[in-house]
Coordinates of C-alpha atoms in Angstrom, one line a residue:
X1 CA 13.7 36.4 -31.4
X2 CA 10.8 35.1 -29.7
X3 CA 11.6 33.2 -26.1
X4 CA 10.1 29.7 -26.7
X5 CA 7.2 29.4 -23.9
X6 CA 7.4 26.0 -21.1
X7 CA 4.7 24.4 -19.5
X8 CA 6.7 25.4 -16.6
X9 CA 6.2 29.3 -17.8
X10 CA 2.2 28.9 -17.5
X11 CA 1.8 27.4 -14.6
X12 CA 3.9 29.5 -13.1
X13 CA 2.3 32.8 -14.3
X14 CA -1.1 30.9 -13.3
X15 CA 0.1 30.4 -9.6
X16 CA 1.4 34.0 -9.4
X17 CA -2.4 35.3 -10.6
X18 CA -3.6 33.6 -6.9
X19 CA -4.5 36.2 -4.3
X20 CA -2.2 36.4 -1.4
X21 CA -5.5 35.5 1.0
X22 CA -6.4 32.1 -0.6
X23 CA -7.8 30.4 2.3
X24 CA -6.4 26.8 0.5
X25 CA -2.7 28.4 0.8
X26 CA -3.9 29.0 4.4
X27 CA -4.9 25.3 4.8
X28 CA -1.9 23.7 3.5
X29 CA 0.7 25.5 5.3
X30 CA -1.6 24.8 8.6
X31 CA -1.7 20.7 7.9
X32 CA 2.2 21.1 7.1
X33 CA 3.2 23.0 10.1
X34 CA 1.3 21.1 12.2
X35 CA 2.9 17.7 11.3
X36 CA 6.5 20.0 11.7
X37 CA 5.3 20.9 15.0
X38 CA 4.9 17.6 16.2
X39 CA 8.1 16.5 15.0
X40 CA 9.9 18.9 16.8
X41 CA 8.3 17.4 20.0
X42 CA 9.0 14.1 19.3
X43 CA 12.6 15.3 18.8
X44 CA 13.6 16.6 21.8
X45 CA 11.2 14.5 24.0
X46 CA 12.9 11.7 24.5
X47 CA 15.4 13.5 26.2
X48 CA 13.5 15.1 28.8
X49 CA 11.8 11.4 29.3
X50 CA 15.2 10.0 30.1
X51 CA 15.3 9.9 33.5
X52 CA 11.8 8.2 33.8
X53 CA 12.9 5.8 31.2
X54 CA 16.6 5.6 33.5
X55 CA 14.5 4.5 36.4
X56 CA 12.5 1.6 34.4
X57 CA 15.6 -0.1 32.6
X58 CA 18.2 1.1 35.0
X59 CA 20.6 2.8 32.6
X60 CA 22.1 5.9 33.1
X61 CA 20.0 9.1 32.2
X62 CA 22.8 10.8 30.4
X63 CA 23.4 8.1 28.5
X64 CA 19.9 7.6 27.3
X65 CA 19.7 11.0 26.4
X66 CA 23.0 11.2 24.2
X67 CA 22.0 7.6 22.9
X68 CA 18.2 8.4 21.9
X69 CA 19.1 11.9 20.1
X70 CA 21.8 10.2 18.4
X71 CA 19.9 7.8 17.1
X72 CA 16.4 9.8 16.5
X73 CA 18.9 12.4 14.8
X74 CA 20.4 10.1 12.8
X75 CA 17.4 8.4 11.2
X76 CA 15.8 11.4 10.4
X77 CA 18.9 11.8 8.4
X78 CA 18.1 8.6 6.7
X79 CA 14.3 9.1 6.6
X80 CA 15.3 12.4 4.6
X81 CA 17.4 10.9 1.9
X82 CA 14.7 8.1 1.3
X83 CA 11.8 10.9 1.0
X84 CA 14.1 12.5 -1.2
X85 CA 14.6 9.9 -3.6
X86 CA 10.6 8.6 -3.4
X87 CA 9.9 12.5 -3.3
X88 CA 11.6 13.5 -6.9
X89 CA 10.6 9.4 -8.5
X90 CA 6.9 9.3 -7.2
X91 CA 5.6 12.9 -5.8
X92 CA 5.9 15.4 -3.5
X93 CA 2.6 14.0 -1.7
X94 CA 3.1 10.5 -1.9
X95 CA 5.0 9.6 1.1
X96 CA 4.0 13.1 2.9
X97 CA 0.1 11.2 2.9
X98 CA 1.4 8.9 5.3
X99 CA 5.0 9.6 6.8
X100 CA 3.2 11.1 10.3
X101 CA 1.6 7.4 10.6
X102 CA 5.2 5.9 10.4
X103 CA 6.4 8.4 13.7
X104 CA 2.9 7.5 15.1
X105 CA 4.2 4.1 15.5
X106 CA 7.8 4.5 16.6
X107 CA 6.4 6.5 19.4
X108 CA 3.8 3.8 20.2
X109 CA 6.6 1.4 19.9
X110 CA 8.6 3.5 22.6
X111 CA 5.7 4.6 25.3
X112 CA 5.2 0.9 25.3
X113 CA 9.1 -0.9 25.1
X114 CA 9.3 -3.9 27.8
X115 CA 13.0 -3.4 27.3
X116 CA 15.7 -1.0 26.7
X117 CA 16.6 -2.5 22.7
X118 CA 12.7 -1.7 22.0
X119 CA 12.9 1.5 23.1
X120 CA 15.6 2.4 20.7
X121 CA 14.1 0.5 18.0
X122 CA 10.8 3.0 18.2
X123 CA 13.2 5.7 18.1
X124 CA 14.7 4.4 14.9
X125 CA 10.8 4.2 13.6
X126 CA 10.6 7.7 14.6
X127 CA 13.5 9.2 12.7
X128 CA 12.7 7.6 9.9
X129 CA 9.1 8.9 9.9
X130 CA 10.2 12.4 10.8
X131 CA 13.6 12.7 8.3
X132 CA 10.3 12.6 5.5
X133 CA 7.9 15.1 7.1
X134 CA 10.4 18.1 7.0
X135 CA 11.9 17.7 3.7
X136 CA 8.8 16.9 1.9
X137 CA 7.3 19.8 3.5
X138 CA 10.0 22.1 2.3
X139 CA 9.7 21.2 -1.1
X140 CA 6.2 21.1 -1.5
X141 CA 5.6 24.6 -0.3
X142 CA 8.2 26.2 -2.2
X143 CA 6.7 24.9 -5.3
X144 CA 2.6 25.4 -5.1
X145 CA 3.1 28.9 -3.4
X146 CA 3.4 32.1 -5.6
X147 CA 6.5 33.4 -6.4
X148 CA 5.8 36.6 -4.2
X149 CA 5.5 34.6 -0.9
X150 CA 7.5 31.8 -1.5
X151 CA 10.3 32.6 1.0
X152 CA 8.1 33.1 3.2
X153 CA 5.5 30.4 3.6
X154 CA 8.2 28.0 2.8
X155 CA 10.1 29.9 5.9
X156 CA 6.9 29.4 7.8
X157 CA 7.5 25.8 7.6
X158 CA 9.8 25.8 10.7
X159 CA 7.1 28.0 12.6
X160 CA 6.1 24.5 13.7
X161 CA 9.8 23.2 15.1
X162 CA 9.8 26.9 16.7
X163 CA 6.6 25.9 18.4
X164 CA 7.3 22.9 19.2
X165 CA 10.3 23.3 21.1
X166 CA 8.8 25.7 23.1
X167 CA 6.1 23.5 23.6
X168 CA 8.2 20.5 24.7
X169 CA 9.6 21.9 28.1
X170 CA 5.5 22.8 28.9
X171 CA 4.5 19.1 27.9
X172 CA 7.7 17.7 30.1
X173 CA 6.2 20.0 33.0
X174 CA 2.9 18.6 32.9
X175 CA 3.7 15.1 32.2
X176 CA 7.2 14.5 34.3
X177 CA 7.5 17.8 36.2
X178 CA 6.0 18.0 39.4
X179 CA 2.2 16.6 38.8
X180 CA 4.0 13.1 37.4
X181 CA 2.1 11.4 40.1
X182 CA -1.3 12.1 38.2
X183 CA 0.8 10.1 35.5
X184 CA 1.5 7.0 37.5
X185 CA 5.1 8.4 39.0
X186 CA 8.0 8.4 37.3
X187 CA 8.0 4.6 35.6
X188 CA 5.0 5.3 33.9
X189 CA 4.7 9.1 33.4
X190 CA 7.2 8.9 31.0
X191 CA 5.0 6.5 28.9
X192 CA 2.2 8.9 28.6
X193 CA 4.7 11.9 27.4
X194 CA 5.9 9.8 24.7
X195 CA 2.6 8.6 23.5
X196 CA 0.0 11.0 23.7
X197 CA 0.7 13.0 20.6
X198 CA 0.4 9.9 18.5
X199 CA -3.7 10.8 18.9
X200 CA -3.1 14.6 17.3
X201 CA -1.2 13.2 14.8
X202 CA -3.2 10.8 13.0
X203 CA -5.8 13.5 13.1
X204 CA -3.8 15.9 10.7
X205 CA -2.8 12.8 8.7
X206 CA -6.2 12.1 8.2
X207 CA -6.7 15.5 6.7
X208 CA -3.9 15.7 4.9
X209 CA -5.3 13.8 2.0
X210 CA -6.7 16.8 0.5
X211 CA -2.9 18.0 0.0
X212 CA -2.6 18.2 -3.4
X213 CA 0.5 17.3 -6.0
X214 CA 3.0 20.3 -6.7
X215 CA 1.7 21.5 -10.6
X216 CA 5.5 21.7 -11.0
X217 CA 5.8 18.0 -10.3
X218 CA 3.1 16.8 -12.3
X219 CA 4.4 19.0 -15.1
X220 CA 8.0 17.5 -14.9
X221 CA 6.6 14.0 -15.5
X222 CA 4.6 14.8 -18.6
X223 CA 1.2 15.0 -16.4
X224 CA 0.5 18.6 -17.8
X225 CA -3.7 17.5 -17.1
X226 CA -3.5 16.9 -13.8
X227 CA -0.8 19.9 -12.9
X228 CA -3.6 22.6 -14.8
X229 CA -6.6 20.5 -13.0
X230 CA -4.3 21.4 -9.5
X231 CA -3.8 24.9 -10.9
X232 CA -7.6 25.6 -11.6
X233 CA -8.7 23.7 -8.2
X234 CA -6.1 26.4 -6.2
X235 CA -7.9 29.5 -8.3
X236 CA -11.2 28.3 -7.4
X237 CA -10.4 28.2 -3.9
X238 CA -11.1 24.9 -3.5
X239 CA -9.5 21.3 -1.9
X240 CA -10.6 18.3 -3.6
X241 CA -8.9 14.8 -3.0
X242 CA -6.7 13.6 -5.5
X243 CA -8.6 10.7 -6.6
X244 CA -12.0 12.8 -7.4
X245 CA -9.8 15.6 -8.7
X246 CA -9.3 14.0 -11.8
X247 CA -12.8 13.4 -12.9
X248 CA -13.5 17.3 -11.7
X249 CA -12.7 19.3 -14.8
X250 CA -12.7 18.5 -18.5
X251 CA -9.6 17.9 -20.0
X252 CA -10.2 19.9 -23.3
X253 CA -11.1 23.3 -20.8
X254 CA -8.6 23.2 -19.2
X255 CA -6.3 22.8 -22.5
X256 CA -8.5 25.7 -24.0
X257 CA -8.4 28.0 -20.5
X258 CA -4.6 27.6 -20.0
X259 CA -3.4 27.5 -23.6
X260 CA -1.0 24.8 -23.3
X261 CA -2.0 22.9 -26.3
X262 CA 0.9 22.3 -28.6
X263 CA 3.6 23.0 -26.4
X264 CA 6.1 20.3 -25.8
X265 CA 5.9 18.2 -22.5
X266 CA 8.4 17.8 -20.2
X267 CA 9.2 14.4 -18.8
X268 CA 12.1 14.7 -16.5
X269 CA 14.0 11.9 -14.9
X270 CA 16.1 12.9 -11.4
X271 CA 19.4 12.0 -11.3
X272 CA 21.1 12.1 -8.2
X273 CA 24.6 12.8 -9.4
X274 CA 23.4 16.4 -10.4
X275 CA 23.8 17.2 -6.9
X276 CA 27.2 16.9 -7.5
X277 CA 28.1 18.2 -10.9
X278 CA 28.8 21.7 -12.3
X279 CA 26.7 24.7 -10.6
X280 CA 24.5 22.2 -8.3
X281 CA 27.8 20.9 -6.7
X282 CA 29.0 24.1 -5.4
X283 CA 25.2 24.9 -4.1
X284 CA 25.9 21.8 -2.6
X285 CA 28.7 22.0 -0.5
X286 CA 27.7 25.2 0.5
X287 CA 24.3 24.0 1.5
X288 CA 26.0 21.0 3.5
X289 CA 28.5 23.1 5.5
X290 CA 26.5 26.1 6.5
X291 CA 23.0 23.5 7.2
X292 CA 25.7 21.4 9.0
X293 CA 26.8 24.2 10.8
X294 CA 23.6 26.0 12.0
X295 CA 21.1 23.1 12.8
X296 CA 23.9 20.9 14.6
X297 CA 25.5 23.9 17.0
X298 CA 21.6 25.3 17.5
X299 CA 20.1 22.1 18.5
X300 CA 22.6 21.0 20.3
X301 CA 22.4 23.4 22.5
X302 CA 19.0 23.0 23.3
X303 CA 19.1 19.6 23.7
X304 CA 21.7 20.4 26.9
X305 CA 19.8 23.0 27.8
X306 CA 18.3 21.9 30.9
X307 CA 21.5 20.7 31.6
X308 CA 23.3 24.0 31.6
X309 CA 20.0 25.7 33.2
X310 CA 21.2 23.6 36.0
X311 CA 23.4 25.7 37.8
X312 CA 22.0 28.8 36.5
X313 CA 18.9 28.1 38.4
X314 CA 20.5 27.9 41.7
X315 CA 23.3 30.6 41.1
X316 CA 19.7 32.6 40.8
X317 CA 18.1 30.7 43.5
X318 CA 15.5 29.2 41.4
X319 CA 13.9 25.9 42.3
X320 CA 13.9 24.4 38.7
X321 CA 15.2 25.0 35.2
X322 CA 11.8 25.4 33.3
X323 CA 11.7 29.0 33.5
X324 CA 15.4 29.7 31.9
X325 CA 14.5 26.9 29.2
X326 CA 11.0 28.1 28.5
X327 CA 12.7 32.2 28.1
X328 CA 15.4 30.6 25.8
X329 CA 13.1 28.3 23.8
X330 CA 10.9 31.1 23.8
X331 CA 14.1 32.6 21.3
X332 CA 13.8 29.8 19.1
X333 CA 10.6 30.7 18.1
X334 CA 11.4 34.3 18.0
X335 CA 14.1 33.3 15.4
X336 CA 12.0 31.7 13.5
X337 CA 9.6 34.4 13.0
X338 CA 12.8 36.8 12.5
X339 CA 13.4 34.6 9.4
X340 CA 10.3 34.9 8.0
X341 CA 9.7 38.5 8.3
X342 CA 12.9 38.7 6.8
X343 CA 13.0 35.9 3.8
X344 CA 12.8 38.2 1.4
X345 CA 16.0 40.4 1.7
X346 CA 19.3 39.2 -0.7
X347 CA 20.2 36.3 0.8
X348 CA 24.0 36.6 0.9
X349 CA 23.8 39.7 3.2
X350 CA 20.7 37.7 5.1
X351 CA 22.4 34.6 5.9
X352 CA 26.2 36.3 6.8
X353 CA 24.2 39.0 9.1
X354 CA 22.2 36.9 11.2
X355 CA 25.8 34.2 11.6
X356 CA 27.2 37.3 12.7
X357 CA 24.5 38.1 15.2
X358 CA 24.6 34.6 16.5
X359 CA 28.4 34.8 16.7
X360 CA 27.8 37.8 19.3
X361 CA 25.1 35.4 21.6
X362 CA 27.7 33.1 21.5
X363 CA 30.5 35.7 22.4
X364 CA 28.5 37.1 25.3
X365 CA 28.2 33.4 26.6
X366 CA 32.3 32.7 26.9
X367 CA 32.8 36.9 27.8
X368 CA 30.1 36.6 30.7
X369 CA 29.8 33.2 31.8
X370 CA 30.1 33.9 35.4
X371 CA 27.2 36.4 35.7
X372 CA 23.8 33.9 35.5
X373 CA 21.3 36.3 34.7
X374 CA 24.2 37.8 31.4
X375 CA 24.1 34.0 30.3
X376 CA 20.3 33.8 29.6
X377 CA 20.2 36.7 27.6
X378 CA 23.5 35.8 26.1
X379 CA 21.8 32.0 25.0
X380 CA 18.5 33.9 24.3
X381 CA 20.1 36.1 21.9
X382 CA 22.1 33.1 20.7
X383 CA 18.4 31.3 20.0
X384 CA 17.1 33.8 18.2
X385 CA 19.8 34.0 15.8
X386 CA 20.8 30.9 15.1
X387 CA 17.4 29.2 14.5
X388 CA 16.5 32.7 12.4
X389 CA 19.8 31.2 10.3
X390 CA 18.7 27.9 10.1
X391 CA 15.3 28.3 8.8
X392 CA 17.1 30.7 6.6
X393 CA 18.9 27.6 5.0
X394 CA 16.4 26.0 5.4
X395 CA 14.0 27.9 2.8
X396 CA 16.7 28.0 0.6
X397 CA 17.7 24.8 0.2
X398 CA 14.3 24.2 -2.5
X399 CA 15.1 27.0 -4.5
X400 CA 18.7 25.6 -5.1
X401 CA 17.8 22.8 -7.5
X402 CA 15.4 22.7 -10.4
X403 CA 11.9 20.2 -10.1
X404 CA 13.4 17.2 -11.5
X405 CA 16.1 16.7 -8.0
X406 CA 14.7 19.5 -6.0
X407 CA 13.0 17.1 -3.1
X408 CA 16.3 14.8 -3.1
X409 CA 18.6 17.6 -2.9
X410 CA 16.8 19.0 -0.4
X411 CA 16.4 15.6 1.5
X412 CA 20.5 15.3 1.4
X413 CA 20.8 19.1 3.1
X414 CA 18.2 18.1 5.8
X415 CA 19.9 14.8 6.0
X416 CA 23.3 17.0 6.7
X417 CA 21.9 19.4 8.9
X418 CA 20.3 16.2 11.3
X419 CA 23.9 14.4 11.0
X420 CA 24.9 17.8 11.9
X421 CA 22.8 17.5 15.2
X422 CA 24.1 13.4 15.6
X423 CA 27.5 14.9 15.9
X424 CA 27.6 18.0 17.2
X425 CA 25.4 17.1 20.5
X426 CA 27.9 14.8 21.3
X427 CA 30.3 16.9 20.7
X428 CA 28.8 19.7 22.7
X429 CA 27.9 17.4 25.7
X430 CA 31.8 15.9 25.7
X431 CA 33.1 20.0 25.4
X432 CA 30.6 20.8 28.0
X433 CA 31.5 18.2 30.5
X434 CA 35.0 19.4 30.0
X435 CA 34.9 23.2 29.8
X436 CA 31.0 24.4 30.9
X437 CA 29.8 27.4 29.3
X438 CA 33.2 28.8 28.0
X439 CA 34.1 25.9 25.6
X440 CA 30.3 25.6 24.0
X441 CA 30.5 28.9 23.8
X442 CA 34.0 28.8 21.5
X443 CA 32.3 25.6 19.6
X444 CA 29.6 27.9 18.7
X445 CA 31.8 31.0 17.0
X446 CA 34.3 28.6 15.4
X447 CA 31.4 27.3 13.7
X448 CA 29.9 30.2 13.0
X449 CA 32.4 32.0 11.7
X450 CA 33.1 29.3 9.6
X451 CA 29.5 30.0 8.7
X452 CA 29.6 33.4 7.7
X453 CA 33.1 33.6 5.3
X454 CA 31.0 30.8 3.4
X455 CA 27.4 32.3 2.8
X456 CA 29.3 36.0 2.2
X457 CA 31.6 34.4 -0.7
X458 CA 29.4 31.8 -2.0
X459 CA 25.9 32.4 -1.3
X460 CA 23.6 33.3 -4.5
X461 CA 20.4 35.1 -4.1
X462 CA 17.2 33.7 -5.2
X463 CA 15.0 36.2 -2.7
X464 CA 11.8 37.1 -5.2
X465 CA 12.9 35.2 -8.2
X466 CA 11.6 32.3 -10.4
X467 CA 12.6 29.0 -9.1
X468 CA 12.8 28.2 -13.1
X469 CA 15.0 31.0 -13.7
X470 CA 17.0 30.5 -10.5
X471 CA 17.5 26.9 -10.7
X472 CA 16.5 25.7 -14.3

């Protein structure tokens, strides 16, 4: 019996035939990571701005901090589920063309609030903005790149966050560190950290309309034209804006070059309830535990880092906390890049080892928490581990659900893993305040633990295989 061929089947076998080196792959991932880059800034600025912003609407730092990354958190969770939904109904690029312009102006909105409520309002803007970038991003790279190096270039994704975070603490040194003067002092400083990334920003959104639609999209909504047209444009090593795209090739070549006259086309409606019927549910619930789990413990630590650097610093008689944040950020990205290297490996073992590594940063914290220089390596290993796991999940979250809900599922797992970080920070700042370094640091292995039973039973492995085959 002859296996009936899918438009699906030759476009993916046409993607596959790309060389590794395409310089277009190159570009894509670049204008992607760099919008993930910045959102990882404007995630975790806010809270190194809160004490400038403390001293113009006289409200207490800690409270603007656990307020703003609540709320920024939180809306990203929202933004997610909406890109989700516009993601699967209208394309992978649609919203991703202009989603950096909506943070752009939540951060304008912020650098220049007259009062507190404005302030928050621009961070609502922000989340909203930033919830899209990520998920979108995720989804369209696992689906244009070849099967090969799927894991990871989508993996590569988070490179940016990795960056980012790392690059925060600098930005916070230059801007409200000690040459804040330059700035206008602490009631204006703050302004300028908040608002001068809007500038790089609309720069890669302006480029990013050469992005094009996911062949695997175009293909799910009967737009089998325009999916080979994609297909012939990434062979040919080329980038050519939508709208001109469509006039570039012949229609009847590329039906004669690809051989897809005759077949039947697809035209697939999402339906959200998928998610949560049959195999998709359990991917599901695994995906929203162990997303929960790693993104809300491993960002809420570093948004209390500077807090917990605190006494470090003078237990090691240093004059500020920027060095032990920058070493420990510094593991973030390590992590990240740990992922990547490794996104190819079964994923059941790959996910449950690196909890279990995490689990032991974590351990180290509560064993040695009295010896300063133990606890940064302890976090630093901790880092590396935990963000390694969560852009883990976070690669495999497209390759859980077929084309037709693949952006919204993914959208609802970012969405969990951000209400992850809503939760968990204030969590971790009330354990904190209660119990240091010892009680974070039980948080943390409960958690991961929890973690690790979960991806070892559950987990399926979709390292190197067909995302029509794995998730059909």
């Amino acid at each position: 019996m002859v296996e009936e061929i899918s438009m699906y089947d030759i476009s993916r076998k046409e993607l596959d035939k790309i060389e590794k080196s395409n310089k277009v792959f190159s570009i894509i991932i670049l204008l992607v990571v760099f919008g993930t880059f910045f959102d990882a800034i404007e995630q975790y600025n806010a809270g190194y701005a809160a004490s400038g912003v403390s001293s113009v609407f006289h409200i207490s730092a800690s409270v603007i901090s656990t307020q703003v990354e609540f709320i920024t958190f939180g809306f990203m969770a929202v933004g997610a589920v909406i890109a989700g939904y516009m993601g699967d109904n209208l394309g992978r690029r649609f919203l991703y063309s202009f989603n950096l312009g909506i943070y752009a102006i939540g951060a304008l909105i912020s650098a220049l609030s007259v009062n507190y409520s404005m302030f928050l309002f621009g961070r609502i803007v922000v989340g909203l903005g930033l919830g899209g970038e990520v998920a979108i991003g995720l989804t369209l790279i696992s689906e244009i790149m070849p099967t090969r190096v799927r894991s990871q270039l989508t993996g590569a994704v988070n490179v940016g966050p990795g960056f980012g975070i790392f690059a925060v603490a600098i930005l916070a040194l230059i801007f409200i560190g000690p040459y804040e003067q330059i700035f206008g002092g602490s009631k204006l400083a703050w302004r300028w950290f908040l608002g001068i990334l809007i500038l790089p920003a609309l720069l890669i959104l302006l480029y990013r309309r050469y992005i094009p639609e996911t062949p695997r999209f175009l293909i799910s909504k009967g737009r089998q034209d325009e999916a080979f047209a994609v297909i012939k444009m990434l062979s040919e090593n080329k980038l050519i804006p939508l709208k001109k795209l469509k006039n570039y090739y012949k229609v009847d070549d590329l039906r004669q070059q690809y051989n897809y006259i005759g077949l039947k086309p697809i035209n697939e409606k999402p339906k959200t309830r998928e998610l949560f019927a049959g195999k998709y549910a359990r991917r599901s619930l695994l995906l929203f535990i162990l997303s929960f789990i790693t993104f809300g413990t491993s960002a809420s630590f570093t948004i209390i880092y500077p807090e917990i650097f605190t006494s470090v610093a003078t237990a090691l008689h240093l004059s500020s906390t920027f060095t032990l944040t920058t070493i420990v950020n510094f593991g973030t990205l390590l992590g990240t890049f740990t992922a990547v290297f490794l996104a190819t490996k079964n994923r059941k073992i790959l996910i449950s080892t690196l909890g279990i590594l995490a689990i032991i940063g974590a351990g180290l914290t509560v064993t040695f928490h009295s010896y300063a220089y133990i606890v940064v390596i302890s976090l630093f290993i901790f880092a590396i581990f935990s963000y390694a796991s969560n852009t883990t999940i976070w690669l495999y979250s497209p390759e859980m659900y077929p084309t037709r809900i693949r952006n919204i599922g993914t959208g609802f797992i970012l969405a969990t893993s951000l209400g992850g970080v809503a939760i968990m920070e204030v969590l971790t700042s009330y354990v904190y305040a209660l119990y240091n370094l010892t009680g974070i640091g039980l948080v943390a292995i409960g958690a991961f633990v929890v973690y690790v039973i979960l991806a070892f039973f559950m987990a399926d492995d979709t390292s190197k295989k067909d995302l029509e085959v794995v998730s059909p």
